[in-house]
Amino acid sequence: METTPEKYQQYVRQKQKKSPLAKDLALAFLIGGLICVVGQLIQDGYAAAGLEQEDAATATSISLVFLSALLTGLNLYHRIARFGGAGTLVPITGFANAVVSPAIDFKAEGFVTGMAAKMFLVAGPVIVFGTVASALYGLILWLVG
């Protein structure tokens, strides 16, 4: 049986599950907001412990990366992401998850060829393109200004 790309697309549209957009948006907002609230509580705790604002912000970033990596290692971040969807992509926690997940997945292949080589499989392009984009924007700003 031969099928055309149009027939195949029609078949896929028939079979795919409809996404409840309003529910997905609300959950993403809720979970992303909760991650930010936790971050603010951590920062307030560091400030109350006597750290200067800049130091408290740095310690908060480190704490959020650590917590995200820990939850990923315990297979809990994945469960939160399945519930909250895009809300777990809050930059710092989502980035930590994107680095740790491939490292865990490929650890059986060895430390160097598995974990270390695959650690930036997902996050690597983000780092590269972010660095290149910032350099280009800086160059444009320098030329214009």
PDB file of C-alpha atoms in Angstrom:
ATOM      1  CA  MET A   1       0.000   0.000   0.000  1.00  0.00           C
ATOM      2  CA  GLU A   2       1.465   3.304  -1.090  1.00  0.00           C
ATOM      3  CA  THR A   3       0.653   6.513   0.665  1.00  0.00           C
ATOM      4  CA  THR A   4       1.272  10.135  -0.184  1.00  0.00           C
ATOM      5  CA  PRO A   5       2.733  12.642   2.263  1.00  0.00           C
ATOM      6  CA  GLU A   6      -0.659  14.367   2.403  1.00  0.00           C
ATOM      7  CA  LYS A   7      -2.474  11.121   3.290  1.00  0.00           C
ATOM      8  CA  TYR A   8       0.137  10.346   5.906  1.00  0.00           C
ATOM      9  CA  GLN A   9      -0.234  13.796   7.501  1.00  0.00           C
ATOM     10  CA  GLN A  10      -4.010  13.365   7.547  1.00  0.00           C
ATOM     11  CA  TYR A  11      -3.583   9.957   9.228  1.00  0.00           C
ATOM     12  CA  VAL A  12      -1.224  11.440  11.834  1.00  0.00           C
ATOM     13  CA  ARG A  13      -3.685  14.273  12.598  1.00  0.00           C
ATOM     14  CA  GLN A  14      -6.450  11.704  13.123  1.00  0.00           C
ATOM     15  CA  LYS A  15      -4.395   9.588  15.518  1.00  0.00           C
ATOM     16  CA  GLN A  16      -2.590  12.211  17.554  1.00  0.00           C
ATOM     17  CA  LYS A  17      -3.884  13.091  20.974  1.00  0.00           C
ATOM     18  CA  LYS A  18      -5.319  16.580  21.260  1.00  0.00           C
ATOM     19  CA  SER A  19      -3.406  18.718  23.710  1.00  0.00           C
ATOM     20  CA  PRO A  20      -5.436  20.592  26.332  1.00  0.00           C
ATOM     21  CA  LEU A  21      -3.744  23.936  25.680  1.00  0.00           C
ATOM     22  CA  ALA A  22      -5.340  25.915  28.525  1.00  0.00           C
ATOM     23  CA  LYS A  23      -4.463  23.224  31.074  1.00  0.00           C
ATOM     24  CA  ASP A  24      -0.889  22.914  29.758  1.00  0.00           C
ATOM     25  CA  LEU A  25      -0.400  26.692  29.922  1.00  0.00           C
ATOM     26  CA  ALA A  26      -1.787  26.885  33.450  1.00  0.00           C
ATOM     27  CA  LEU A  27       0.424  24.027  34.690  1.00  0.00           C
ATOM     28  CA  ALA A  28       3.518  25.483  33.016  1.00  0.00           C
ATOM     29  CA  PHE A  29       2.798  28.848  34.635  1.00  0.00           C
ATOM     30  CA  LEU A  30       2.191  27.216  38.026  1.00  0.00           C
ATOM     31  CA  ILE A  31       5.287  25.002  38.026  1.00  0.00           C
ATOM     32  CA  GLY A  32       7.560  27.695  36.554  1.00  0.00           C
ATOM     33  CA  GLY A  33       6.237  30.140  39.123  1.00  0.00           C
ATOM     34  CA  LEU A  34       6.798  27.672  41.957  1.00  0.00           C
ATOM     35  CA  ILE A  35      10.404  27.142  40.845  1.00  0.00           C
ATOM     36  CA  CYS A  36      10.897  30.908  40.887  1.00  0.00           C
ATOM     37  CA  VAL A  37       9.256  31.184  44.325  1.00  0.00           C
ATOM     38  CA  VAL A  38      11.600  28.501  45.665  1.00  0.00           C
ATOM     39  CA  GLY A  39      14.523  30.436  44.202  1.00  0.00           C
ATOM     40  CA  GLN A  40      13.338  33.637  45.853  1.00  0.00           C
ATOM     41  CA  LEU A  41      12.906  31.865  49.201  1.00  0.00           C
ATOM     42  CA  ILE A  42      16.430  30.469  48.944  1.00  0.00           C
ATOM     43  CA  GLN A  43      17.791  33.925  48.115  1.00  0.00           C
ATOM     44  CA  ASP A  44      15.887  35.490  51.009  1.00  0.00           C
ATOM     45  CA  GLY A  45      17.304  32.793  53.304  1.00  0.00           C
ATOM     46  CA  TYR A  46      20.844  33.556  52.219  1.00  0.00           C
ATOM     47  CA  ALA A  47      20.223  37.296  52.688  1.00  0.00           C
ATOM     48  CA  ALA A  48      18.784  36.676  56.158  1.00  0.00           C
ATOM     49  CA  ALA A  49      21.904  34.634  56.969  1.00  0.00           C
ATOM     50  CA  GLY A  50      23.985  37.766  56.316  1.00  0.00           C
ATOM     51  CA  LEU A  51      25.116  37.481  52.703  1.00  0.00           C
ATOM     52  CA  GLU A  52      25.203  40.615  50.586  1.00  0.00           C
ATOM     53  CA  GLN A  53      22.568  40.761  47.811  1.00  0.00           C
ATOM     54  CA  GLU A  54      25.032  39.856  45.023  1.00  0.00           C
ATOM     55  CA  ASP A  55      26.517  36.984  47.030  1.00  0.00           C
ATOM     56  CA  ALA A  56      23.038  35.735  47.949  1.00  0.00           C
ATOM     57  CA  ALA A  57      22.072  35.761  44.262  1.00  0.00           C
ATOM     58  CA  THR A  58      25.181  33.767  43.350  1.00  0.00           C
ATOM     59  CA  ALA A  59      24.569  31.253  46.148  1.00  0.00           C
ATOM     60  CA  THR A  60      20.948  30.938  45.010  1.00  0.00           C
ATOM     61  CA  SER A  61      22.007  30.130  41.452  1.00  0.00           C
ATOM     62  CA  ILE A  62      24.403  27.472  42.713  1.00  0.00           C
ATOM     63  CA  SER A  63      21.719  26.040  44.988  1.00  0.00           C
ATOM     64  CA  LEU A  64      19.151  25.867  42.172  1.00  0.00           C
ATOM     65  CA  VAL A  65      21.625  24.099  39.865  1.00  0.00           C
ATOM     66  CA  PHE A  66      22.460  21.644  42.648  1.00  0.00           C
ATOM     67  CA  LEU A  67      18.800  20.976  43.468  1.00  0.00           C
ATOM     68  CA  SER A  68      17.932  20.501  39.806  1.00  0.00           C
ATOM     69  CA  ALA A  69      20.824  18.086  39.290  1.00  0.00           C
ATOM     70  CA  LEU A  70      19.888  16.206  42.455  1.00  0.00           C
ATOM     71  CA  LEU A  71      16.227  15.923  41.446  1.00  0.00           C
ATOM     72  CA  THR A  72      17.308  14.769  37.972  1.00  0.00           C
ATOM     73  CA  GLY A  73      19.568  12.111  39.487  1.00  0.00           C
ATOM     74  CA  LEU A  74      16.734  10.920  41.709  1.00  0.00           C
ATOM     75  CA  ASN A  75      14.420  10.787  38.641  1.00  0.00           C
ATOM     76  CA  LEU A  76      12.101  13.342  40.243  1.00  0.00           C
ATOM     77  CA  TYR A  77      12.726  16.262  37.875  1.00  0.00           C
ATOM     78  CA  HIS A  78      11.372  14.127  35.031  1.00  0.00           C
ATOM     79  CA  ARG A  79       8.137  13.557  36.952  1.00  0.00           C
ATOM     80  CA  ILE A  80       7.794  17.262  37.675  1.00  0.00           C
ATOM     81  CA  ALA A  81       8.430  18.016  33.990  1.00  0.00           C
ATOM     82  CA  ARG A  82       5.779  15.532  32.864  1.00  0.00           C
ATOM     83  CA  PHE A  83       3.301  17.338  35.118  1.00  0.00           C
ATOM     84  CA  GLY A  84       4.400  20.945  34.595  1.00  0.00           C
ATOM     85  CA  GLY A  85       5.639  20.768  31.019  1.00  0.00           C
ATOM     86  CA  ALA A  86       7.410  23.883  29.818  1.00  0.00           C
ATOM     87  CA  GLY A  87       7.308  25.372  33.322  1.00  0.00           C
ATOM     88  CA  THR A  88      10.351  23.272  34.211  1.00  0.00           C
ATOM     89  CA  LEU A  89      12.378  24.984  31.505  1.00  0.00           C
ATOM     90  CA  VAL A  90      13.029  27.944  33.800  1.00  0.00           C
ATOM     91  CA  PRO A  91      16.518  28.702  32.506  1.00  0.00           C
ATOM     92  CA  ILE A  92      18.803  27.728  35.353  1.00  0.00           C
ATOM     93  CA  THR A  93      17.005  24.562  36.484  1.00  0.00           C
ATOM     94  CA  GLY A  94      16.150  23.464  32.957  1.00  0.00           C
ATOM     95  CA  PHE A  95      19.764  23.940  31.872  1.00  0.00           C
ATOM     96  CA  ALA A  96      21.077  21.891  34.792  1.00  0.00           C
ATOM     97  CA  ASN A  97      18.582  19.149  33.933  1.00  0.00           C
ATOM     98  CA  ALA A  98      19.663  19.244  30.277  1.00  0.00           C
ATOM     99  CA  VAL A  99      23.295  18.690  31.299  1.00  0.00           C
ATOM    100  CA  VAL A 100      22.714  16.000  33.926  1.00  0.00           C
ATOM    101  CA  SER A 101      20.158  13.867  32.033  1.00  0.00           C
ATOM    102  CA  PRO A 102      22.448  12.791  29.165  1.00  0.00           C
ATOM    103  CA  ALA A 103      25.302  12.229  31.617  1.00  0.00           C
ATOM    104  CA  ILE A 104      23.116   9.788  33.550  1.00  0.00           C
ATOM    105  CA  ASP A 105      21.794   8.128  30.392  1.00  0.00           C
ATOM    106  CA  PHE A 106      25.267   7.421  28.999  1.00  0.00           C
ATOM    107  CA  LYS A 107      27.166   6.602  32.208  1.00  0.00           C
ATOM    108  CA  ALA A 108      27.159   2.878  31.289  1.00  0.00           C
ATOM    109  CA  GLU A 109      29.378   3.697  28.289  1.00  0.00           C
ATOM    110  CA  GLY A 110      32.168   4.847  30.592  1.00  0.00           C
ATOM    111  CA  PHE A 111      33.339   8.028  32.215  1.00  0.00           C
ATOM    112  CA  VAL A 112      35.086   9.648  29.225  1.00  0.00           C
ATOM    113  CA  THR A 113      33.333   8.190  26.163  1.00  0.00           C
ATOM    114  CA  GLY A 114      29.945   8.012  27.831  1.00  0.00           C
ATOM    115  CA  MET A 115      29.195  10.480  30.563  1.00  0.00           C
ATOM    116  CA  ALA A 116      31.754  13.195  29.797  1.00  0.00           C
ATOM    117  CA  ALA A 117      31.288  13.039  26.015  1.00  0.00           C
ATOM    118  CA  LYS A 118      27.498  13.064  26.115  1.00  0.00           C
ATOM    119  CA  MET A 119      26.993  15.487  29.011  1.00  0.00           C
ATOM    120  CA  PHE A 120      26.573  18.508  26.746  1.00  0.00           C
ATOM    121  CA  LEU A 121      24.660  16.662  24.048  1.00  0.00           C
ATOM    122  CA  VAL A 122      21.540  18.773  24.630  1.00  0.00           C
ATOM    123  CA  ALA A 123      23.022  21.816  26.348  1.00  0.00           C
ATOM    124  CA  GLY A 124      26.090  22.125  24.114  1.00  0.00           C
ATOM    125  CA  PRO A 125      24.308  23.762  21.175  1.00  0.00           C
ATOM    126  CA  VAL A 126      22.677  26.213  23.568  1.00  0.00           C
ATOM    127  CA  ILE A 127      26.073  27.215  24.922  1.00  0.00           C
ATOM    128  CA  VAL A 128      27.637  27.487  21.461  1.00  0.00           C
ATOM    129  CA  PHE A 129      24.819  29.449  19.841  1.00  0.00           C
ATOM    130  CA  GLY A 130      24.388  31.646  22.905  1.00  0.00           C
ATOM    131  CA  THR A 131      28.088  32.495  22.888  1.00  0.00           C
ATOM    132  CA  VAL A 132      28.156  33.155  19.135  1.00  0.00           C
ATOM    133  CA  ALA A 133      24.979  35.264  19.309  1.00  0.00           C
ATOM    134  CA  SER A 134      26.315  37.338  22.200  1.00  0.00           C
ATOM    135  CA  ALA A 135      29.578  37.926  20.324  1.00  0.00           C
ATOM    136  CA  LEU A 136      27.679  38.986  17.192  1.00  0.00           C
ATOM    137  CA  TYR A 137      25.382  41.279  19.161  1.00  0.00           C
ATOM    138  CA  GLY A 138      28.399  42.785  20.886  1.00  0.00           C
ATOM    139  CA  LEU A 139      30.086  43.356  17.539  1.00  0.00           C
ATOM    140  CA  ILE A 140      26.955  45.000  16.115  1.00  0.00           C
ATOM    141  CA  LEU A 141      26.629  47.194  19.208  1.00  0.00           C
ATOM    142  CA  TRP A 142      30.293  48.186  18.931  1.00  0.00           C
ATOM    143  CA  LEU A 143      29.922  49.013  15.226  1.00  0.00           C
ATOM    144  CA  VAL A 144      26.717  51.009  15.733  1.00  0.00           C
ATOM    145  CA  GLY A 145      27.602  52.742  18.914  1.00  0.00           C
TER     146      GLY A 145
END
